[in-house]
Amino acid sequence: MKKQNVRTLSLIVCTFTYLLVGAAVFDALESQNESDVRRELNSEEMKLRTKYNISISAYDELRANIWKVQPYKNGRQWKFPGAFYFSLTVITTIGYGHSTPQTDSGKVFCMWYALVGIPLCLIMFQSVGERLNTFVTFLLKHTKKCLRLKNCEVSQTNLIMVATILSSFYLFTGAGVFTHFEDWSYLDAFYYCFITLTTIGFGDYVALQSNNALQDNPEYVTFSLIFILFGLTVISAAMNLLVLRFLTMNTEDEQRDELEAAAAAQTAVRLEGDVITSNGNVVSGAQENPEFNDVTSVCSCSCYNLGRRNKSRYTVTRLPGKISHLLPMHSVSSGKDDNFMTDIESNSVLPFQHINSKRASV
């Protein structure tokens, strides 16, 4: 349990540290470019307003109109192909934002649709990813057998390596295809594939938005949909392996803790009743974890109470006193009588001292 708490705390610290590092890097890379682009755009705006004598309010209205009309310039977004594409971006949580519902009924249905579709999609991809890992395990095992390797078992490391190679190949291949259809640079196409399959979905690059592709190029539409679905399956398989590896680490720690607890319980001894310690003190009701039978108890006097398991085993709490007052009054003037009384007292005390020393040793 202690290791799990340390691991969880370490993950929290690493995550926040990673966020701070990312913020610092993005600030260094993008801040200056943002200032330059903003200055350039403001300069272009002033030139247009001066050239066509446009007021600030009229220019703002024109800019808002251009922003609103942009999705409609990319083709019909709400016919069945476009609606299917939008539905896919909703339940996969990609959410490009290239088109959004504009009617109240459409917004309400979108919320309910996402509420049911997102968990369904996550479970489906998780299940398909597990089946994919099982199939890859089958292939790897038989490949090792064909190669006559000594160890034919498939480890999680093997699966993670295969998933990484398959994901990389899929990303590079998809980037090449989108470079051809969208006229993007290869870096921009690879960036689009990565942002899409990791469900980040910024929306700065969106496929099927040029040349009226949603209506005029059904082959490209089909490829884009299959690319997203199968790509998310591959990524889910890789994520499933990583999550499974982390859960396995937690399970191993839990099993180790349980084994240590069981081992400690097996070495413990239970004592019932009053226990006489080595310094002569009496501990009432002292108990430890019971794991042994009374017959096999380490206590030397367990044979006294084999028939009384539920009763207190120890009854002597102090050394017995002298018992001379319980004997008949006789003349004790002779040395023979004195020796007799001494023998009686010593014989009556020695057994109890012997028992007490054994109990104290426990």
mmCIF file of C-alpha atoms in Angstrom:
data_model
loop_
_atom_site.group_PDB
_atom_site.id
_atom_site.type_symbol
_atom_site.label_atom_id
_atom_site.label_comp_id
_atom_site.label_asym_id
_atom_site.label_seq_id
_atom_site.Cartn_x
_atom_site.Cartn_y
_atom_site.Cartn_z
ATOM 1 C CA MET A 1 0.000 0.000 0.000
ATOM 2 C CA LYS A 2 2.862 2.361 0.787
ATOM 3 C CA LYS A 3 4.424 1.803 -2.640
ATOM 4 C CA GLN A 4 1.090 2.460 -4.356
ATOM 5 C CA ASN A 5 0.652 5.741 -2.478
ATOM 6 C CA VAL A 6 4.179 6.801 -3.395
ATOM 7 C CA ARG A 7 3.550 5.894 -7.048
ATOM 8 C CA THR A 8 0.277 7.852 -7.140
ATOM 9 C CA LEU A 9 1.886 10.904 -5.549
ATOM 10 C CA SER A 10 4.780 10.647 -7.978
ATOM 11 C CA LEU A 11 2.367 10.542 -10.930
ATOM 12 C CA ILE A 12 0.565 13.648 -9.678
ATOM 13 C CA VAL A 13 3.839 15.536 -9.242
ATOM 14 C CA CYS A 14 5.117 14.402 -12.645
ATOM 15 C CA THR A 15 1.871 15.441 -14.360
ATOM 16 C CA PHE A 16 1.907 18.947 -12.932
ATOM 17 C CA THR A 17 5.614 19.256 -13.646
ATOM 18 C CA TYR A 18 4.945 18.146 -17.223
ATOM 19 C CA LEU A 19 2.247 20.815 -17.508
ATOM 20 C CA LEU A 20 4.619 23.507 -16.278
ATOM 21 C CA VAL A 21 7.340 22.406 -18.693
ATOM 22 C CA GLY A 22 4.846 22.317 -21.591
ATOM 23 C CA ALA A 23 3.564 25.798 -20.777
ATOM 24 C CA ALA A 24 7.096 27.160 -20.669
ATOM 25 C CA VAL A 25 8.057 25.546 -23.987
ATOM 26 C CA PHE A 26 4.900 26.697 -25.803
ATOM 27 C CA ASP A 27 5.396 30.188 -24.434
ATOM 28 C CA ALA A 28 8.911 30.262 -25.814
ATOM 29 C CA LEU A 29 7.909 28.844 -29.209
ATOM 30 C CA GLU A 30 4.586 30.548 -29.944
ATOM 31 C CA SER A 31 4.475 33.802 -28.016
ATOM 32 C CA GLN A 32 6.664 35.845 -30.348
ATOM 33 C CA ASN A 33 4.964 34.442 -33.454
ATOM 34 C CA GLU A 34 1.567 35.358 -31.992
ATOM 35 C CA SER A 35 2.672 38.948 -31.519
ATOM 36 C CA ASP A 36 4.037 39.146 -35.046
ATOM 37 C CA VAL A 37 0.901 37.695 -36.630
ATOM 38 C CA ARG A 38 -1.356 39.965 -34.574
ATOM 39 C CA ARG A 39 0.636 43.022 -35.645
ATOM 40 C CA GLU A 40 0.519 41.953 -39.287
ATOM 41 C CA LEU A 41 -3.230 41.317 -39.235
ATOM 42 C CA ASN A 42 -3.941 44.647 -37.578
ATOM 43 C CA SER A 43 -1.864 46.338 -40.275
ATOM 44 C CA GLU A 44 -3.823 44.579 -43.033
ATOM 45 C CA GLU A 45 -7.073 45.555 -41.365
ATOM 46 C CA MET A 46 -6.103 49.219 -41.304
ATOM 47 C CA LYS A 47 -5.121 49.099 -44.972
ATOM 48 C CA LEU A 48 -8.490 47.591 -45.967
ATOM 49 C CA ARG A 49 -10.485 50.041 -43.894
ATOM 50 C CA THR A 50 -8.549 52.973 -45.327
ATOM 51 C CA LYS A 51 -8.718 51.710 -48.905
ATOM 52 C CA TYR A 52 -12.478 51.064 -48.891
ATOM 53 C CA ASN A 53 -13.406 53.645 -46.260
ATOM 54 C CA ILE A 54 -15.027 51.089 -43.928
ATOM 55 C CA SER A 55 -15.977 52.026 -40.397
ATOM 56 C CA ILE A 56 -14.987 49.887 -37.426
ATOM 57 C CA SER A 57 -18.544 48.659 -36.815
ATOM 58 C CA ALA A 58 -19.057 47.769 -40.480
ATOM 59 C CA TYR A 59 -15.733 45.942 -40.562
ATOM 60 C CA ASP A 60 -16.675 43.954 -37.444
ATOM 61 C CA GLU A 61 -19.957 42.924 -39.032
ATOM 62 C CA LEU A 62 -18.146 41.871 -42.198
ATOM 63 C CA ARG A 63 -15.654 39.813 -40.196
ATOM 64 C CA ALA A 64 -18.422 38.073 -38.212
ATOM 65 C CA ASN A 65 -20.273 37.269 -41.441
ATOM 66 C CA ILE A 66 -17.121 35.771 -42.980
ATOM 67 C CA TRP A 67 -16.571 33.678 -39.872
ATOM 68 C CA LYS A 68 -20.128 32.321 -39.948
ATOM 69 C CA VAL A 69 -20.176 31.561 -43.662
ATOM 70 C CA GLN A 70 -16.878 29.663 -43.630
ATOM 71 C CA PRO A 71 -18.392 26.201 -42.802
ATOM 72 C CA TYR A 72 -20.961 26.567 -45.574
ATOM 73 C CA LYS A 73 -18.257 27.306 -48.139
ATOM 74 C CA ASN A 74 -16.749 23.856 -47.452
ATOM 75 C CA GLY A 75 -19.798 21.976 -48.742
ATOM 76 C CA ARG A 76 -23.084 20.750 -47.289
ATOM 77 C CA GLN A 77 -22.218 19.798 -43.735
ATOM 78 C CA TRP A 78 -25.610 18.420 -42.652
ATOM 79 C CA LYS A 79 -26.486 16.048 -45.435
ATOM 80 C CA PHE A 80 -26.047 12.387 -44.516
ATOM 81 C CA PRO A 81 -22.282 12.082 -45.304
ATOM 82 C CA GLY A 82 -21.480 15.285 -43.428
ATOM 83 C CA ALA A 83 -23.840 14.407 -40.569
ATOM 84 C CA PHE A 84 -22.239 10.965 -40.267
ATOM 85 C CA TYR A 85 -18.801 12.593 -40.162
ATOM 86 C CA PHE A 86 -19.994 14.998 -37.469
ATOM 87 C CA SER A 87 -21.540 12.161 -35.437
ATOM 88 C CA LEU A 88 -18.243 10.312 -35.559
ATOM 89 C CA THR A 89 -16.372 13.336 -34.234
ATOM 90 C CA VAL A 90 -18.895 13.606 -31.381
ATOM 91 C CA ILE A 91 -18.852 10.060 -29.995
ATOM 92 C CA THR A 92 -15.071 9.702 -30.447
ATOM 93 C CA THR A 93 -14.570 13.032 -28.586
ATOM 94 C CA ILE A 94 -12.462 14.395 -31.464
ATOM 95 C CA GLY A 95 -14.664 17.461 -31.772
ATOM 96 C CA TYR A 96 -13.060 19.411 -34.601
ATOM 97 C CA GLY A 97 -15.536 22.252 -34.302
ATOM 98 C CA HIS A 98 -15.682 22.715 -38.083
ATOM 99 C CA SER A 99 -19.482 22.498 -37.905
ATOM 100 C CA THR A 100 -21.773 22.769 -34.895
ATOM 101 C CA PRO A 101 -25.551 22.517 -34.389
ATOM 102 C CA GLN A 102 -27.265 25.852 -34.793
ATOM 103 C CA THR A 103 -30.853 25.001 -33.832
ATOM 104 C CA ASP A 104 -32.015 24.479 -30.237
ATOM 105 C CA SER A 105 -33.330 20.999 -30.998
ATOM 106 C CA GLY A 106 -30.016 20.096 -32.621
ATOM 107 C CA LYS A 107 -28.058 21.267 -29.558
ATOM 108 C CA VAL A 108 -30.273 19.292 -27.141
ATOM 109 C CA PHE A 109 -30.058 16.142 -29.261
ATOM 110 C CA CYS A 110 -26.280 16.553 -29.549
ATOM 111 C CA MET A 111 -25.927 16.540 -25.758
ATOM 112 C CA TRP A 112 -28.078 13.433 -25.308
ATOM 113 C CA TYR A 113 -26.403 11.749 -28.244
ATOM 114 C CA ALA A 114 -22.947 12.370 -26.753
ATOM 115 C CA LEU A 115 -24.081 11.264 -23.290
ATOM 116 C CA VAL A 116 -24.915 7.799 -24.605
ATOM 117 C CA GLY A 117 -22.477 7.561 -27.507
ATOM 118 C CA ILE A 118 -19.225 8.468 -25.755
ATOM 119 C CA PRO A 119 -19.326 5.651 -23.142
ATOM 120 C CA LEU A 120 -20.533 3.225 -25.812
ATOM 121 C CA CYS A 121 -17.688 4.212 -28.125
ATOM 122 C CA LEU A 122 -15.069 3.963 -25.376
ATOM 123 C CA ILE A 123 -16.224 0.479 -24.388
ATOM 124 C CA MET A 124 -16.338 -0.624 -28.019
ATOM 125 C CA PHE A 125 -12.818 0.600 -28.777
ATOM 126 C CA GLN A 126 -11.542 -0.933 -25.539
ATOM 127 C CA SER A 127 -13.059 -4.297 -26.417
ATOM 128 C CA VAL A 128 -11.833 -4.211 -30.003
ATOM 129 C CA GLY A 129 -8.388 -3.200 -28.778
ATOM 130 C CA GLU A 130 -8.288 -6.207 -26.460
ATOM 131 C CA ARG A 131 -9.299 -8.514 -29.339
ATOM 132 C CA LEU A 132 -6.575 -6.965 -31.466
ATOM 133 C CA ASN A 133 -4.011 -7.595 -28.743
ATOM 134 C CA THR A 134 -5.213 -11.196 -28.479
ATOM 135 C CA PHE A 135 -4.827 -11.656 -32.243
ATOM 136 C CA VAL A 136 -1.340 -10.125 -32.189
ATOM 137 C CA THR A 137 -0.420 -12.425 -29.293
ATOM 138 C CA PHE A 138 -1.588 -15.419 -31.335
ATOM 139 C CA LEU A 139 0.470 -14.334 -34.335
ATOM 140 C CA LEU A 140 3.588 -13.644 -32.281
ATOM 141 C CA LYS A 141 3.359 -16.972 -30.478
ATOM 142 C CA HIS A 142 3.060 -18.971 -33.690
ATOM 143 C CA THR A 143 5.810 -16.902 -35.308
ATOM 144 C CA LYS A 144 8.151 -17.771 -32.452
ATOM 145 C CA LYS A 145 7.187 -21.423 -32.808
ATOM 146 C CA CYS A 146 7.920 -21.327 -36.540
ATOM 147 C CA LEU A 147 11.294 -19.767 -35.823
ATOM 148 C CA ARG A 148 11.865 -22.491 -33.192
ATOM 149 C CA LEU A 149 12.740 -20.081 -30.451
ATOM 150 C CA LYS A 150 13.258 -21.450 -26.969
ATOM 151 C CA ASN A 151 10.864 -18.995 -25.321
ATOM 152 C CA CYS A 152 7.557 -18.892 -27.198
ATOM 153 C CA GLU A 153 5.702 -16.883 -24.595
ATOM 154 C CA VAL A 154 4.526 -13.371 -25.548
ATOM 155 C CA SER A 155 5.176 -10.700 -22.949
ATOM 156 C CA GLN A 156 3.557 -7.312 -22.541
ATOM 157 C CA THR A 157 6.767 -5.719 -23.741
ATOM 158 C CA ASN A 158 6.436 -7.596 -27.042
ATOM 159 C CA LEU A 159 2.855 -6.407 -27.439
ATOM 160 C CA ILE A 160 3.763 -2.811 -26.638
ATOM 161 C CA MET A 161 6.544 -2.893 -29.236
ATOM 162 C CA VAL A 162 4.197 -4.305 -31.883
ATOM 163 C CA ALA A 163 1.502 -1.735 -31.040
ATOM 164 C CA THR A 164 4.034 1.086 -31.247
ATOM 165 C CA ILE A 165 5.340 -0.081 -34.626
ATOM 166 C CA LEU A 166 1.809 -0.556 -35.990
ATOM 167 C CA SER A 167 0.689 2.870 -34.747
ATOM 168 C CA SER A 168 3.728 4.577 -36.263
ATOM 169 C CA PHE A 169 3.237 2.831 -39.596
ATOM 170 C CA TYR A 170 -0.436 3.810 -39.600
ATOM 171 C CA LEU A 171 0.338 7.457 -38.887
ATOM 172 C CA PHE A 172 3.019 7.738 -41.550
ATOM 173 C CA THR A 173 0.846 6.012 -44.161
ATOM 174 C CA GLY A 174 -2.197 8.137 -43.359
ATOM 175 C CA ALA A 175 -0.123 11.303 -43.576
ATOM 176 C CA GLY A 176 0.969 10.359 -47.088
ATOM 177 C CA VAL A 177 -2.639 9.813 -48.217
ATOM 178 C CA PHE A 178 -3.913 13.096 -46.761
ATOM 179 C CA THR A 179 -0.996 14.927 -48.325
ATOM 180 C CA HIS A 180 -2.240 13.735 -51.697
ATOM 181 C CA PHE A 181 -5.945 14.563 -51.205
ATOM 182 C CA GLU A 182 -5.711 17.772 -49.162
ATOM 183 C CA ASP A 183 -2.602 19.385 -50.678
ATOM 184 C CA TRP A 184 -1.058 19.714 -47.222
ATOM 185 C CA SER A 185 2.605 19.440 -46.442
ATOM 186 C CA TYR A 186 3.664 16.092 -45.055
ATOM 187 C CA LEU A 187 4.291 17.612 -41.620
ATOM 188 C CA ASP A 188 0.835 19.201 -41.563
ATOM 189 C CA ALA A 189 -0.759 15.913 -42.669
ATOM 190 C CA PHE A 190 1.114 13.942 -40.004
ATOM 191 C CA TYR A 191 0.126 16.587 -37.462
ATOM 192 C CA TYR A 192 -3.538 16.185 -38.512
ATOM 193 C CA CYS A 193 -3.365 12.377 -38.184
ATOM 194 C CA PHE A 194 -1.800 12.550 -34.747
ATOM 195 C CA ILE A 195 -4.213 15.186 -33.433
ATOM 196 C CA THR A 196 -7.145 13.194 -34.819
ATOM 197 C CA LEU A 197 -6.212 9.737 -33.546
ATOM 198 C CA THR A 198 -5.353 11.033 -30.088
ATOM 199 C CA THR A 199 -8.846 12.657 -30.068
ATOM 200 C CA ILE A 200 -7.382 16.102 -29.372
ATOM 201 C CA GLY A 201 -9.129 17.549 -32.415
ATOM 202 C CA PHE A 202 -8.048 21.179 -32.533
ATOM 203 C CA GLY A 203 -9.905 21.757 -35.787
ATOM 204 C CA ASP A 204 -7.204 23.827 -37.443
ATOM 205 C CA TYR A 205 -6.787 21.010 -39.985
ATOM 206 C CA VAL A 206 -9.934 19.093 -40.937
ATOM 207 C CA ALA A 207 -10.245 16.615 -43.777
ATOM 208 C CA LEU A 208 -13.167 16.581 -46.267
ATOM 209 C CA GLN A 209 -13.533 20.360 -46.157
ATOM 210 C CA SER A 210 -12.150 21.277 -49.559
ATOM 211 C CA ASN A 211 -13.362 20.866 -53.143
ATOM 212 C CA ASN A 212 -16.824 19.801 -51.939
ATOM 213 C CA ALA A 213 -15.367 16.402 -51.027
ATOM 214 C CA LEU A 214 -18.325 15.339 -48.863
ATOM 215 C CA GLN A 215 -20.600 15.179 -51.897
ATOM 216 C CA ASP A 216 -18.265 14.678 -54.836
ATOM 217 C CA ASN A 217 -15.642 12.223 -53.537
ATOM 218 C CA PRO A 218 -17.286 9.264 -51.754
ATOM 219 C CA GLU A 219 -14.119 7.156 -51.946
ATOM 220 C CA TYR A 220 -12.172 9.759 -50.021
ATOM 221 C CA VAL A 221 -15.011 10.064 -47.497
ATOM 222 C CA THR A 222 -14.977 6.292 -46.974
ATOM 223 C CA PHE A 223 -11.201 6.275 -46.529
ATOM 224 C CA SER A 224 -11.353 9.095 -43.975
ATOM 225 C CA LEU A 225 -14.003 7.346 -41.901
ATOM 226 C CA ILE A 226 -12.171 3.997 -41.958
ATOM 227 C CA PHE A 227 -8.911 5.751 -41.134
ATOM 228 C CA ILE A 228 -10.419 7.300 -38.018
ATOM 229 C CA LEU A 229 -12.214 4.142 -36.845
ATOM 230 C CA PHE A 230 -9.353 1.701 -37.391
ATOM 231 C CA GLY A 231 -6.760 4.217 -36.201
ATOM 232 C CA LEU A 232 -8.611 4.744 -32.935
ATOM 233 C CA THR A 233 -8.734 0.957 -32.529
ATOM 234 C CA VAL A 234 -4.962 0.689 -32.902
ATOM 235 C CA ILE A 235 -4.364 3.576 -30.510
ATOM 236 C CA SER A 236 -6.835 2.049 -28.031
ATOM 237 C CA ALA A 237 -4.940 -1.244 -28.182
ATOM 238 C CA ALA A 238 -1.689 0.551 -27.356
ATOM 239 C CA MET A 239 -3.326 2.557 -24.552
ATOM 240 C CA ASN A 240 -4.912 -0.616 -23.226
ATOM 241 C CA LEU A 241 -1.479 -2.236 -22.940
ATOM 242 C CA LEU A 242 -0.023 0.746 -21.126
ATOM 243 C CA VAL A 243 -2.936 0.958 -18.696
ATOM 244 C CA LEU A 244 -2.818 -2.808 -18.189
ATOM 245 C CA ARG A 245 0.875 -2.592 -17.405
ATOM 246 C CA PHE A 246 0.252 0.064 -14.768
ATOM 247 C CA LEU A 247 -2.618 -1.908 -13.234
ATOM 248 C CA THR A 248 -0.413 -4.998 -13.200
ATOM 249 C CA MET A 249 2.179 -3.096 -11.196
ATOM 250 C CA ASN A 250 -0.481 -2.134 -8.634
ATOM 251 C CA THR A 251 -1.784 -5.706 -8.512
ATOM 252 C CA GLU A 252 1.707 -7.077 -7.930
ATOM 253 C CA ASP A 253 2.176 -4.676 -5.017
ATOM 254 C CA GLU A 254 -1.179 -5.699 -3.533
ATOM 255 C CA GLN A 255 -0.344 -9.386 -3.843
ATOM 256 C CA ARG A 256 3.054 -8.795 -2.262
ATOM 257 C CA ASP A 257 1.394 -7.007 0.673
ATOM 258 C CA GLU A 258 -1.083 -9.858 1.097
ATOM 259 C CA LEU A 259 1.707 -12.439 1.083
ATOM 260 C CA GLU A 260 3.670 -10.495 3.663
ATOM 261 C CA ALA A 261 0.580 -10.198 5.857
ATOM 262 C CA ALA A 262 -0.122 -13.930 5.514
ATOM 263 C CA ALA A 263 3.481 -14.776 6.381
ATOM 264 C CA ALA A 264 3.320 -12.555 9.439
ATOM 265 C CA ALA A 265 0.051 -14.176 10.492
ATOM 266 C CA GLN A 266 1.511 -17.668 10.207
ATOM 267 C CA THR A 267 4.383 -16.802 12.529
ATOM 268 C CA ALA A 268 2.100 -15.285 15.172
ATOM 269 C CA VAL A 269 0.988 -17.161 18.346
ATOM 270 C CA ARG A 270 -2.215 -16.726 20.263
ATOM 271 C CA LEU A 271 -2.269 -16.814 24.033
ATOM 272 C CA GLU A 272 -5.550 -16.877 25.935
ATOM 273 C CA GLY A 273 -6.082 -15.892 29.519
ATOM 274 C CA ASP A 274 -3.688 -14.221 31.913
ATOM 275 C CA VAL A 275 -0.019 -14.275 30.990
ATOM 276 C CA ILE A 276 2.697 -14.038 33.590
ATOM 277 C CA THR A 277 5.625 -12.036 32.204
ATOM 278 C CA SER A 278 9.290 -12.511 33.042
ATOM 279 C CA ASN A 279 9.263 -9.734 35.619
ATOM 280 C CA GLY A 280 6.340 -11.234 37.516
ATOM 281 C CA ASN A 281 3.619 -8.942 36.135
ATOM 282 C CA VAL A 282 0.267 -10.349 35.051
ATOM 283 C CA VAL A 283 -1.247 -9.378 31.667
ATOM 284 C CA SER A 284 -4.970 -10.198 31.580
ATOM 285 C CA GLY A 285 -6.587 -11.318 28.329
ATOM 286 C CA ALA A 286 -3.377 -11.050 26.313
ATOM 287 C CA GLN A 287 -4.000 -12.308 22.753
ATOM 288 C CA GLU A 288 -2.106 -12.517 19.518
ATOM 289 C CA ASN A 289 -3.154 -13.762 16.107
ATOM 290 C CA PRO A 290 -4.158 -17.455 16.391
ATOM 291 C CA GLU A 291 -2.831 -19.765 13.719
ATOM 292 C CA PHE A 292 -1.969 -22.911 15.711
ATOM 293 C CA ASN A 293 -3.956 -25.607 17.443
ATOM 294 C CA ASP A 294 -3.839 -25.933 21.201
ATOM 295 C CA VAL A 295 -2.147 -29.323 20.808
ATOM 296 C CA THR A 296 0.719 -27.771 18.869
ATOM 297 C CA SER A 297 0.970 -24.666 21.028
ATOM 298 C CA VAL A 298 4.386 -23.629 22.170
ATOM 299 C CA CYS A 299 3.042 -23.306 25.701
ATOM 300 C CA SER A 300 4.344 -26.213 27.784
ATOM 301 C CA CYS A 301 1.175 -26.412 29.837
ATOM 302 C CA SER A 302 -1.318 -26.664 26.988
ATOM 303 C CA CYS A 303 -1.947 -30.285 27.917
ATOM 304 C CA TYR A 304 -3.724 -29.137 31.038
ATOM 305 C CA ASN A 305 -6.710 -27.721 29.121
ATOM 306 C CA LEU A 306 -7.179 -29.912 26.056
ATOM 307 C CA GLY A 307 -10.798 -30.455 26.984
ATOM 308 C CA ARG A 308 -11.505 -26.791 27.790
ATOM 309 C CA ARG A 309 -10.624 -24.812 24.664
ATOM 310 C CA ASN A 310 -12.940 -21.905 25.349
ATOM 311 C CA LYS A 311 -11.903 -21.423 28.936
ATOM 312 C CA SER A 312 -9.030 -19.434 30.324
ATOM 313 C CA ARG A 313 -5.889 -21.525 30.189
ATOM 314 C CA TYR A 314 -3.999 -19.804 33.006
ATOM 315 C CA THR A 315 -5.330 -19.382 36.509
ATOM 316 C CA VAL A 316 -2.242 -18.696 38.614
ATOM 317 C CA THR A 317 -1.590 -14.984 38.796
ATOM 318 C CA ARG A 318 0.855 -14.896 41.743
ATOM 319 C CA LEU A 319 3.148 -17.164 43.653
ATOM 320 C CA PRO A 320 1.328 -19.175 46.321
ATOM 321 C CA GLY A 321 2.001 -18.147 49.857
ATOM 322 C CA LYS A 322 3.024 -20.351 52.729
ATOM 323 C CA ILE A 323 0.454 -22.983 53.642
ATOM 324 C CA SER A 324 1.651 -23.749 57.136
ATOM 325 C CA HIS A 325 -1.433 -22.115 58.597
ATOM 326 C CA LEU A 326 -3.590 -24.732 56.868
ATOM 327 C CA LEU A 327 -1.878 -27.646 58.666
ATOM 328 C CA PRO A 328 -2.843 -28.932 62.136
ATOM 329 C CA MET A 329 -1.112 -27.268 65.029
ATOM 330 C CA HIS A 330 1.685 -29.494 66.308
ATOM 331 C CA SER A 331 4.656 -28.896 68.371
ATOM 332 C CA VAL A 332 7.399 -27.491 66.249
ATOM 333 C CA SER A 333 10.063 -27.490 68.880
ATOM 334 C CA SER A 334 11.980 -30.434 67.527
ATOM 335 C CA GLY A 335 14.296 -30.080 64.577
ATOM 336 C CA LYS A 336 12.660 -33.090 62.925
ATOM 337 C CA ASP A 337 9.322 -31.318 62.810
ATOM 338 C CA ASP A 338 10.986 -28.194 61.478
ATOM 339 C CA ASN A 339 12.527 -30.121 58.662
ATOM 340 C CA PHE A 340 9.178 -31.757 57.935
ATOM 341 C CA MET A 341 7.406 -28.399 57.605
ATOM 342 C CA THR A 342 10.195 -27.018 55.470
ATOM 343 C CA ASP A 343 9.964 -29.984 53.103
ATOM 344 C CA ILE A 344 6.203 -29.587 52.779
ATOM 345 C CA GLU A 345 6.465 -25.895 51.958
ATOM 346 C CA SER A 346 9.307 -26.335 49.511
ATOM 347 C CA ASN A 347 7.532 -29.188 47.760
ATOM 348 C CA SER A 348 4.348 -27.144 47.428
ATOM 349 C CA VAL A 349 6.086 -24.072 46.003
ATOM 350 C CA LEU A 350 8.534 -25.683 43.563
ATOM 351 C CA PRO A 351 5.943 -26.978 41.079
ATOM 352 C CA PHE A 352 4.352 -23.555 40.849
ATOM 353 C CA GLN A 353 7.704 -21.883 40.379
ATOM 354 C CA HIS A 354 8.491 -24.369 37.629
ATOM 355 C CA ILE A 355 5.215 -23.628 35.894
ATOM 356 C CA ASN A 356 5.707 -19.898 36.350
ATOM 357 C CA SER A 357 9.167 -19.999 34.781
ATOM 358 C CA LYS A 358 7.805 -21.838 31.750
ATOM 359 C CA ARG A 359 4.967 -19.329 31.366
ATOM 360 C CA ALA A 360 7.361 -16.437 31.726
ATOM 361 C CA SER A 361 9.474 -17.864 28.924
ATOM 362 C CA VAL A 362 6.480 -17.683 26.587
#
